Structures are given as C-alpha cells and as structure tokens.
Amino acid sequence: MTVVAIAVWQQRHADTPPDDAIEVLYLVCVLILLSTADVRIERGRINLSGIAIGASAILLNPSNAAVVGLAIAIPMARRGYWPILANAIMTSANACVGALIASELRSTTPLTLQSRVLVLAVVIVSSWVIVAIGLSLRAGESVGSIVRHNFTPQFYAAFGYFGLASLLTSYVLDGSLLGYLLASIVFVLALALTDTIATRRVRRVLESELSDADRHLFHSRAVEGVVHNLRNHIATAVGYLKEVDSRRLDPVDRNAIETATAAANDAVTVLRGLAQGATPRVSYATQPIDLNELATRGLGMARPRARTKEVELALRESPEDVRVKADPLLLREVITNLVNNAIDAAPSNGRVYLTTGKRGNGWPFFSVSDNGPGVSDENRHHLFEP
C-alpha cells in the first residue's frame, strides 16, 4: 500500500524538486538516535522516534519520508525478524501517509501552521492506533482495555510534546548550518524530557514501594502480639488430635482427622516463621514434590468450606509426571488459598476445578478456576498488592 501511494504521488508530482540528501540522512540519524531513548508506560515503552517521523512527514516527499520510517529497523536489529518487519512497515507507512497529506497541501500554497498541525495530528493519531494494536497483541487484551489503562494524561502529554518538537523542527530545519544546530537543540531537549519523565516514574514506583513497606510493617506489628498465643492454642489442638486413636475410626473419619492434623501442623509452622519476625524462608525439598498429591491434599483441606456453600470441587489430575522442586508447605499454602478464594467467589451450587498438567514447553503447572463473576480489568492490576 505504501509503495502504491508513493508511485501515485510521484506520477502526480513529477516536477517536485528532490529533497536535500543531507537533510534526509540527518533525519535518518536522528530517528536512530531518538529510538534509543524511550518513555516507559504501564505495559510498554514509547520511543522518541515519532519526533523524527513527524518532521519527515512535513519536510520530505513521501518516498524519502518512507525511507526515514524504514530506518527504525536499524536500532531494532536485536529484537528478532518479526518485530523489525512489523515496526518498519508501520512506521514507514505512518510517515508516508503524513507526507502524502503534506504534499497535497503544499501543491497549492506553502505549508501554513494549520496545515503542519493537521499533518502532525494525522501522524500522532496513526501512532496511537499503532501503539494500541501493538500492546493489544502483546498483552492479549482488547484495544479498549489497553486504551483505558495506558492512554493516561501523561501519555497524551508526551505525544503533545513530541508533536511540538516535530513542529519546531519543521520550521528551523531549512538546510542551513544554523537550522541543523537549532534542530539538534530541539532533539536534545526532547531527550532531556525523557529523563525527567523516567525520573518521575522511578519516584512514583519508590513511593509505592515505601507505602507497601509501611503496610507490611503495620501488619507485622499488629500480628506480633497474637502469634504467640495462637501458636499455643493450635499446639493444644494438635495435641488433642494426636490423642485420637485413628484405628477405632472408619476410613472417612480417619482421613478427616489426618487432614485436620496436617493443616494444624502447617499453621504452627507458619506462625513459627511469623514469630521470628520475617516471612518464612523459601527452601527447596531434596526430592521432587508431586503436584497431583499436593492438589489432592489441598482439595481435601477445602472440602468443609465448600460444603457450607454447596460448591462442587473437582480435580483433573495429570497422567504425566508433574513433580517439581519446591517448598512443600508454601506450595500447599498457595494451592489451599487459591481454592478457598475460588470457593468464596463461586456462587451457591457453583463449581471449582483444580487442574494439573504440563504446558507445551514441558513445564508442570496447576490452575484453579471457578464459575464466579471473575476479576474486573480495574482490579486485576491490583491482585498482587499487599
């Protein structure tokens, strides 16, 4: 499509003077340089190459603007064949479309401020579409969700500044030595803005981590006083459970006593770690742990909770070997907590499934699913916050 558009333009504007080769080469070098700096957003990055693309769309004819856009492949040489090809094609097409509009507006009168702003608006909106589609393909979410979570005021402000930088460049870059100097100053200022945005983002991340640390500290101090008493009470319960003669029980009651004893012992171990004032240390078992066995035990611990809501529990065990090296206590906690959360989320007479298996790459996995309402997009990004 880009090639056809360029051919049509060249046929209609055969008498258009050629662009300055030095100017084209300069914009190519600028695009490569600006591509090395980027602005991080929630799930990706925005590099500054759009400044060079906007300036090329205003100053160059479509064929040379497309060449500048294709130069995006040079700084992306290490990212693989498909990312290089996709970005080069989309960037080149974006620059070419903007240059075609500029050429049509320039065919009657020199480009006015309004005309330049119109060209930049087309280039910027096209960039938004490219960013939204790219992030959607990368994250596996809808375009609407990507726009809601990534197109923030900071995002629009960054593109606004990029458009302003392109507009200034289109005025100062006139082929003279002074023009190249002034254009270089504009690009340096754009790079400085990137550092400022990155610094602000780091500050926000650090402030968020400090807030999380404060919450953890408050939680630690709140539970420290009751951990000792809880350990004593649970230890008493464990002692009485051990006094039960399981040989006199039927198999169902015997299994219930064994499950309750194991759960109480796990609770004592967790409380012992909390009493030490730190998160329990992650240790690796000397022998692999069978995920099927852990899943069966996790469901067994959750059955009383499921019966109160009349929730059906189902286990889909893998016929393959799904052993992993991990801390058995912590992994049992993960499975039990996920199953309990699924039971809470499921409606009455609902269903909860625990599945074990192997992925295509051979890695074992387990998953917990339910027929509850699910987690909204707004809350999904806060799942791992304390």
PDB file of C-alpha atoms in Angstrom, residues 131-326:
ATOM      1  CA  VAL A 131       0.570   1.630  19.867  1.00  0.00           C
ATOM      2  CA  ALA A 132      -2.888   0.360  20.857  1.00  0.00           C
ATOM      3  CA  ILE A 133      -2.821  -2.521  18.375  1.00  0.00           C
ATOM      4  CA  GLY A 134       0.773  -3.442  19.270  1.00  0.00           C
ATOM      5  CA  LEU A 135       0.098  -3.515  23.016  1.00  0.00           C
ATOM      6  CA  SER A 136      -3.140  -5.421  22.443  1.00  0.00           C
ATOM      7  CA  LEU A 137      -1.319  -8.144  20.513  1.00  0.00           C
ATOM      8  CA  ARG A 138       1.477  -8.243  23.078  1.00  0.00           C
ATOM      9  CA  ALA A 139      -0.703  -8.318  26.217  1.00  0.00           C
ATOM     10  CA  GLY A 140      -3.596 -10.340  24.777  1.00  0.00           C
ATOM     11  CA  GLU A 141      -6.179  -7.746  25.850  1.00  0.00           C
ATOM     12  CA  SER A 142      -8.771  -5.793  23.960  1.00  0.00           C
ATOM     13  CA  VAL A 143      -7.879  -2.440  22.435  1.00  0.00           C
ATOM     14  CA  GLY A 144     -10.416  -0.775  24.735  1.00  0.00           C
ATOM     15  CA  SER A 145      -8.696  -2.180  27.821  1.00  0.00           C
ATOM     16  CA  ILE A 146      -5.297  -1.056  26.519  1.00  0.00           C
ATOM     17  CA  VAL A 147      -6.595   2.473  25.941  1.00  0.00           C
ATOM     18  CA  ARG A 148      -8.164   2.688  29.417  1.00  0.00           C
ATOM     19  CA  HIS A 149      -5.034   1.571  31.262  1.00  0.00           C
ATOM     20  CA  ASN A 150      -2.235   3.064  29.147  1.00  0.00           C
ATOM     21  CA  PHE A 151      -3.580   6.196  27.458  1.00  0.00           C
ATOM     22  CA  THR A 152      -3.136   8.347  30.534  1.00  0.00           C
ATOM     23  CA  PRO A 153      -2.784  12.153  30.711  1.00  0.00           C
ATOM     24  CA  GLN A 154       0.982  11.627  30.835  1.00  0.00           C
ATOM     25  CA  PHE A 155       0.740   9.553  27.649  1.00  0.00           C
ATOM     26  CA  TYR A 156      -1.130  12.314  25.804  1.00  0.00           C
ATOM     27  CA  ALA A 157       1.199  14.976  27.200  1.00  0.00           C
ATOM     28  CA  ALA A 158       4.224  13.077  25.907  1.00  0.00           C
ATOM     29  CA  PHE A 159       2.753  12.857  22.407  1.00  0.00           C
ATOM     30  CA  GLY A 160       1.805  16.515  22.590  1.00  0.00           C
ATOM     31  CA  TYR A 161       5.409  17.405  23.349  1.00  0.00           C
ATOM     32  CA  PHE A 162       6.612  15.131  20.552  1.00  0.00           C
ATOM     33  CA  GLY A 163       4.273  16.926  18.151  1.00  0.00           C
ATOM     34  CA  LEU A 164       5.548  20.308  19.319  1.00  0.00           C
ATOM     35  CA  ALA A 165       9.140  19.160  18.808  1.00  0.00           C
ATOM     36  CA  SER A 166       8.289  17.988  15.275  1.00  0.00           C
ATOM     37  CA  LEU A 167       6.584  21.305  14.526  1.00  0.00           C
ATOM     38  CA  LEU A 168       9.581  23.329  15.724  1.00  0.00           C
ATOM     39  CA  THR A 169      11.930  21.116  13.737  1.00  0.00           C
ATOM     40  CA  SER A 170       9.915  21.654  10.565  1.00  0.00           C
ATOM     41  CA  TYR A 171      10.430  25.414  10.917  1.00  0.00           C
ATOM     42  CA  VAL A 172      14.107  25.530  11.899  1.00  0.00           C
ATOM     43  CA  LEU A 173      15.438  22.756   9.658  1.00  0.00           C
ATOM     44  CA  ASP A 174      15.926  24.763   6.467  1.00  0.00           C
ATOM     45  CA  GLY A 175      19.170  23.233   5.161  1.00  0.00           C
ATOM     46  CA  SER A 176      21.447  25.834   6.743  1.00  0.00           C
ATOM     47  CA  LEU A 177      24.080  25.122   9.384  1.00  0.00           C
ATOM     48  CA  LEU A 178      22.107  27.200  11.884  1.00  0.00           C
ATOM     49  CA  GLY A 179      18.988  25.194  11.061  1.00  0.00           C
ATOM     50  CA  TYR A 180      20.742  21.911  11.813  1.00  0.00           C
ATOM     51  CA  LEU A 181      22.066  23.378  15.071  1.00  0.00           C
ATOM     52  CA  LEU A 182      18.624  24.569  16.194  1.00  0.00           C
ATOM     53  CA  ALA A 183      17.017  21.260  15.226  1.00  0.00           C
ATOM     54  CA  SER A 184      19.670  19.406  17.231  1.00  0.00           C
ATOM     55  CA  ILE A 185      18.842  21.560  20.256  1.00  0.00           C
ATOM     56  CA  VAL A 186      15.175  20.583  19.902  1.00  0.00           C
ATOM     57  CA  PHE A 187      16.105  16.896  19.877  1.00  0.00           C
ATOM     58  CA  VAL A 188      18.394  17.279  22.899  1.00  0.00           C
ATOM     59  CA  LEU A 189      15.555  18.937  24.805  1.00  0.00           C
ATOM     60  CA  ALA A 190      13.298  16.016  23.881  1.00  0.00           C
ATOM     61  CA  LEU A 191      15.863  13.592  25.290  1.00  0.00           C
ATOM     62  CA  ALA A 192      16.043  15.676  28.465  1.00  0.00           C
ATOM     63  CA  LEU A 193      12.256  15.424  28.791  1.00  0.00           C
ATOM     64  CA  THR A 194      12.549  11.645  28.594  1.00  0.00           C
ATOM     65  CA  ASP A 195      14.974  11.644  31.522  1.00  0.00           C
ATOM     66  CA  THR A 196      12.579  13.837  33.504  1.00  0.00           C
ATOM     67  CA  ILE A 197       9.621  11.529  32.839  1.00  0.00           C
ATOM     68  CA  ALA A 198      11.725   8.473  33.726  1.00  0.00           C
ATOM     69  CA  THR A 199      12.829  10.110  36.980  1.00  0.00           C
ATOM     70  CA  ARG A 200       9.229  10.891  37.916  1.00  0.00           C
ATOM     71  CA  ARG A 201       8.195   7.332  37.177  1.00  0.00           C
ATOM     72  CA  VAL A 202      11.003   5.933  39.344  1.00  0.00           C
ATOM     73  CA  ARG A 203       9.931   8.268  42.137  1.00  0.00           C
ATOM     74  CA  ARG A 204       6.326   7.041  41.891  1.00  0.00           C
ATOM     75  CA  VAL A 205       7.494   3.422  41.976  1.00  0.00           C
ATOM     76  CA  LEU A 206       9.669   4.083  45.024  1.00  0.00           C
ATOM     77  CA  GLU A 207       6.824   5.897  46.782  1.00  0.00           C
ATOM     78  CA  SER A 208       4.531   2.955  46.058  1.00  0.00           C
ATOM     79  CA  GLU A 209       7.100   0.503  47.412  1.00  0.00           C
ATOM     80  CA  LEU A 210       7.538   2.610  50.547  1.00  0.00           C
ATOM     81  CA  SER A 211       3.775   2.619  51.033  1.00  0.00           C
ATOM     82  CA  ASP A 212       3.722  -1.168  50.635  1.00  0.00           C
ATOM     83  CA  ALA A 213       6.577  -1.477  53.136  1.00  0.00           C
ATOM     84  CA  ASP A 214       4.635   0.636  55.640  1.00  0.00           C
ATOM     85  CA  ARG A 215       1.602  -1.620  55.253  1.00  0.00           C
ATOM     86  CA  HIS A 216       3.765  -4.708  55.743  1.00  0.00           C
ATOM     87  CA  LEU A 217       5.369  -3.184  58.833  1.00  0.00           C
ATOM     88  CA  PHE A 218       1.971  -2.275  60.287  1.00  0.00           C
ATOM     89  CA  HIS A 219       0.719  -5.792  59.604  1.00  0.00           C
ATOM     90  CA  SER A 220       3.820  -7.333  61.187  1.00  0.00           C
ATOM     91  CA  ARG A 221       3.456  -5.268  64.343  1.00  0.00           C
ATOM     92  CA  ALA A 222      -0.271  -5.976  64.515  1.00  0.00           C
ATOM     93  CA  VAL A 223       0.133  -9.756  64.411  1.00  0.00           C
ATOM     94  CA  GLU A 224       3.279  -9.992  66.506  1.00  0.00           C
ATOM     95  CA  GLY A 225       1.374  -9.758  69.764  1.00  0.00           C
ATOM     96  CA  VAL A 226      -1.122 -12.513  68.934  1.00  0.00           C
ATOM     97  CA  VAL A 227       1.137 -15.009  67.170  1.00  0.00           C
ATOM     98  CA  HIS A 228       2.471 -16.449  70.417  1.00  0.00           C
ATOM     99  CA  ASN A 229      -0.999 -17.100  71.828  1.00  0.00           C
ATOM    100  CA  LEU A 230      -2.228 -18.572  68.555  1.00  0.00           C
ATOM    101  CA  ARG A 231       0.696 -20.985  68.471  1.00  0.00           C
ATOM    102  CA  ASN A 232      -0.140 -22.172  71.968  1.00  0.00           C
ATOM    103  CA  HIS A 233      -3.824 -22.683  71.148  1.00  0.00           C
ATOM    104  CA  ILE A 234      -3.099 -24.543  67.914  1.00  0.00           C
ATOM    105  CA  ALA A 235      -0.426 -26.640  69.624  1.00  0.00           C
ATOM    106  CA  THR A 236      -3.059 -27.657  72.174  1.00  0.00           C
ATOM    107  CA  ALA A 237      -5.448 -28.614  69.365  1.00  0.00           C
ATOM    108  CA  VAL A 238      -2.710 -30.644  67.661  1.00  0.00           C
ATOM    109  CA  GLY A 239      -2.025 -32.439  70.926  1.00  0.00           C
ATOM    110  CA  TYR A 240      -5.646 -33.472  71.288  1.00  0.00           C
ATOM    111  CA  LEU A 241      -5.826 -34.557  67.649  1.00  0.00           C
ATOM    112  CA  LYS A 242      -2.839 -36.823  68.189  1.00  0.00           C
ATOM    113  CA  GLU A 243      -4.599 -38.377  71.180  1.00  0.00           C
ATOM    114  CA  VAL A 244      -7.371 -39.650  68.907  1.00  0.00           C
ATOM    115  CA  ASP A 245      -6.928 -43.360  68.178  1.00  0.00           C
ATOM    116  CA  SER A 246      -7.421 -43.453  64.420  1.00  0.00           C
ATOM    117  CA  ARG A 247      -7.636 -47.269  64.485  1.00  0.00           C
ATOM    118  CA  ARG A 248     -11.091 -47.005  66.036  1.00  0.00           C
ATOM    119  CA  LEU A 249     -12.389 -44.682  63.317  1.00  0.00           C
ATOM    120  CA  ASP A 250     -13.924 -45.512  59.971  1.00  0.00           C
ATOM    121  CA  PRO A 251     -11.889 -44.520  56.875  1.00  0.00           C
ATOM    122  CA  VAL A 252     -13.812 -41.276  56.291  1.00  0.00           C
ATOM    123  CA  ASP A 253     -13.322 -40.013  59.853  1.00  0.00           C
ATOM    124  CA  ARG A 254      -9.707 -41.205  59.864  1.00  0.00           C
ATOM    125  CA  ASN A 255      -8.997 -39.192  56.709  1.00  0.00           C
ATOM    126  CA  ALA A 256     -10.685 -36.129  58.247  1.00  0.00           C
ATOM    127  CA  ILE A 257      -8.522 -36.376  61.391  1.00  0.00           C
ATOM    128  CA  GLU A 258      -5.344 -36.758  59.321  1.00  0.00           C
ATOM    129  CA  THR A 259      -6.263 -33.742  57.180  1.00  0.00           C
ATOM    130  CA  ALA A 260      -7.041 -31.620  60.239  1.00  0.00           C
ATOM    131  CA  THR A 261      -3.763 -32.636  61.907  1.00  0.00           C
ATOM    132  CA  ALA A 262      -1.750 -31.789  58.784  1.00  0.00           C
ATOM    133  CA  ALA A 263      -3.470 -28.405  58.461  1.00  0.00           C
ATOM    134  CA  ALA A 264      -2.838 -27.609  62.124  1.00  0.00           C
ATOM    135  CA  ASN A 265       0.836 -28.574  61.797  1.00  0.00           C
ATOM    136  CA  ASP A 266       1.162 -26.301  58.763  1.00  0.00           C
ATOM    137  CA  ALA A 267      -0.406 -23.464  60.737  1.00  0.00           C
ATOM    138  CA  VAL A 268       2.070 -23.967  63.581  1.00  0.00           C
ATOM    139  CA  THR A 269       4.962 -23.838  61.101  1.00  0.00           C
ATOM    140  CA  VAL A 270       3.677 -20.611  59.535  1.00  0.00           C
ATOM    141  CA  LEU A 271       3.156 -19.000  62.942  1.00  0.00           C
ATOM    142  CA  ARG A 272       6.666 -20.001  63.956  1.00  0.00           C
ATOM    143  CA  GLY A 273       8.007 -18.143  60.928  1.00  0.00           C
ATOM    144  CA  LEU A 274       5.915 -15.079  61.782  1.00  0.00           C
ATOM    145  CA  ALA A 275       7.169 -15.180  65.356  1.00  0.00           C
ATOM    146  CA  GLN A 276      10.708 -14.902  64.021  1.00  0.00           C
ATOM    147  CA  GLY A 277       9.763 -11.521  62.562  1.00  0.00           C
ATOM    148  CA  ALA A 278      10.179 -12.376  58.897  1.00  0.00           C
ATOM    149  CA  THR A 279       8.469 -14.112  56.031  1.00  0.00           C
ATOM    150  CA  PRO A 280       9.122 -17.876  56.119  1.00  0.00           C
ATOM    151  CA  ARG A 281      12.282 -18.742  54.241  1.00  0.00           C
ATOM    152  CA  VAL A 282      11.767 -20.439  50.903  1.00  0.00           C
ATOM    153  CA  SER A 283      13.594 -23.781  50.921  1.00  0.00           C
ATOM    154  CA  TYR A 284      13.741 -26.458  48.256  1.00  0.00           C
ATOM    155  CA  ALA A 285      12.879 -30.031  49.043  1.00  0.00           C
ATOM    156  CA  THR A 286      15.584 -32.597  48.403  1.00  0.00           C
ATOM    157  CA  GLN A 287      13.080 -34.708  46.473  1.00  0.00           C
ATOM    158  CA  PRO A 288      10.616 -33.508  43.814  1.00  0.00           C
ATOM    159  CA  ILE A 289       7.062 -32.875  45.013  1.00  0.00           C
ATOM    160  CA  ASP A 290       4.138 -34.376  43.130  1.00  0.00           C
ATOM    161  CA  LEU A 291       1.660 -31.663  42.125  1.00  0.00           C
ATOM    162  CA  ASN A 292      -1.103 -34.270  41.875  1.00  0.00           C
ATOM    163  CA  GLU A 293      -0.563 -35.205  45.525  1.00  0.00           C
ATOM    164  CA  LEU A 294      -0.479 -31.572  46.636  1.00  0.00           C
ATOM    165  CA  ALA A 295      -3.633 -30.809  44.665  1.00  0.00           C
ATOM    166  CA  THR A 296      -5.470 -33.751  46.242  1.00  0.00           C
ATOM    167  CA  ARG A 297      -4.439 -32.632  49.708  1.00  0.00           C
ATOM    168  CA  GLY A 298      -5.360 -29.013  49.015  1.00  0.00           C
ATOM    169  CA  LEU A 299      -8.848 -30.013  47.903  1.00  0.00           C
ATOM    170  CA  GLY A 300      -9.209 -32.221  50.973  1.00  0.00           C
ATOM    171  CA  MET A 301      -8.480 -29.268  53.255  1.00  0.00           C
ATOM    172  CA  ALA A 302     -11.021 -27.115  51.414  1.00  0.00           C
ATOM    173  CA  ARG A 303     -13.934 -29.603  51.336  1.00  0.00           C
ATOM    174  CA  PRO A 304     -15.530 -28.487  54.639  1.00  0.00           C
ATOM    175  CA  ARG A 305     -15.543 -24.901  53.391  1.00  0.00           C
ATOM    176  CA  ALA A 306     -17.043 -25.982  50.078  1.00  0.00           C
ATOM    177  CA  ARG A 307     -19.807 -27.994  51.763  1.00  0.00           C
ATOM    178  CA  THR A 308     -21.061 -24.920  53.628  1.00  0.00           C
ATOM    179  CA  LYS A 309     -21.726 -23.200  50.259  1.00  0.00           C
ATOM    180  CA  GLU A 310     -22.658 -26.422  48.435  1.00  0.00           C
ATOM    181  CA  VAL A 311     -19.830 -25.812  45.994  1.00  0.00           C
ATOM    182  CA  GLU A 312     -18.697 -28.758  43.898  1.00  0.00           C
ATOM    183  CA  LEU A 313     -14.936 -29.437  43.920  1.00  0.00           C
ATOM    184  CA  ALA A 314     -13.323 -31.319  41.058  1.00  0.00           C
ATOM    185  CA  LEU A 315      -9.724 -32.370  40.436  1.00  0.00           C
ATOM    186  CA  ARG A 316      -8.335 -33.028  36.987  1.00  0.00           C
ATOM    187  CA  GLU A 317      -5.086 -34.865  37.628  1.00  0.00           C
ATOM    188  CA  SER A 318      -2.403 -35.127  35.009  1.00  0.00           C
ATOM    189  CA  PRO A 319      -1.466 -38.651  33.892  1.00  0.00           C
ATOM    190  CA  GLU A 320       2.057 -37.328  33.258  1.00  0.00           C
ATOM    191  CA  ASP A 321       4.836 -36.813  35.771  1.00  0.00           C
ATOM    192  CA  VAL A 322       4.211 -33.361  37.271  1.00  0.00           C
ATOM    193  CA  ARG A 323       6.810 -33.292  40.033  1.00  0.00           C
ATOM    194  CA  VAL A 324       8.542 -30.009  40.880  1.00  0.00           C
ATOM    195  CA  LYS A 325      11.235 -28.900  43.322  1.00  0.00           C
ATOM    196  CA  ALA A 326       9.706 -26.509  45.819  1.00  0.00           C
TER     197      ALA A 326
END
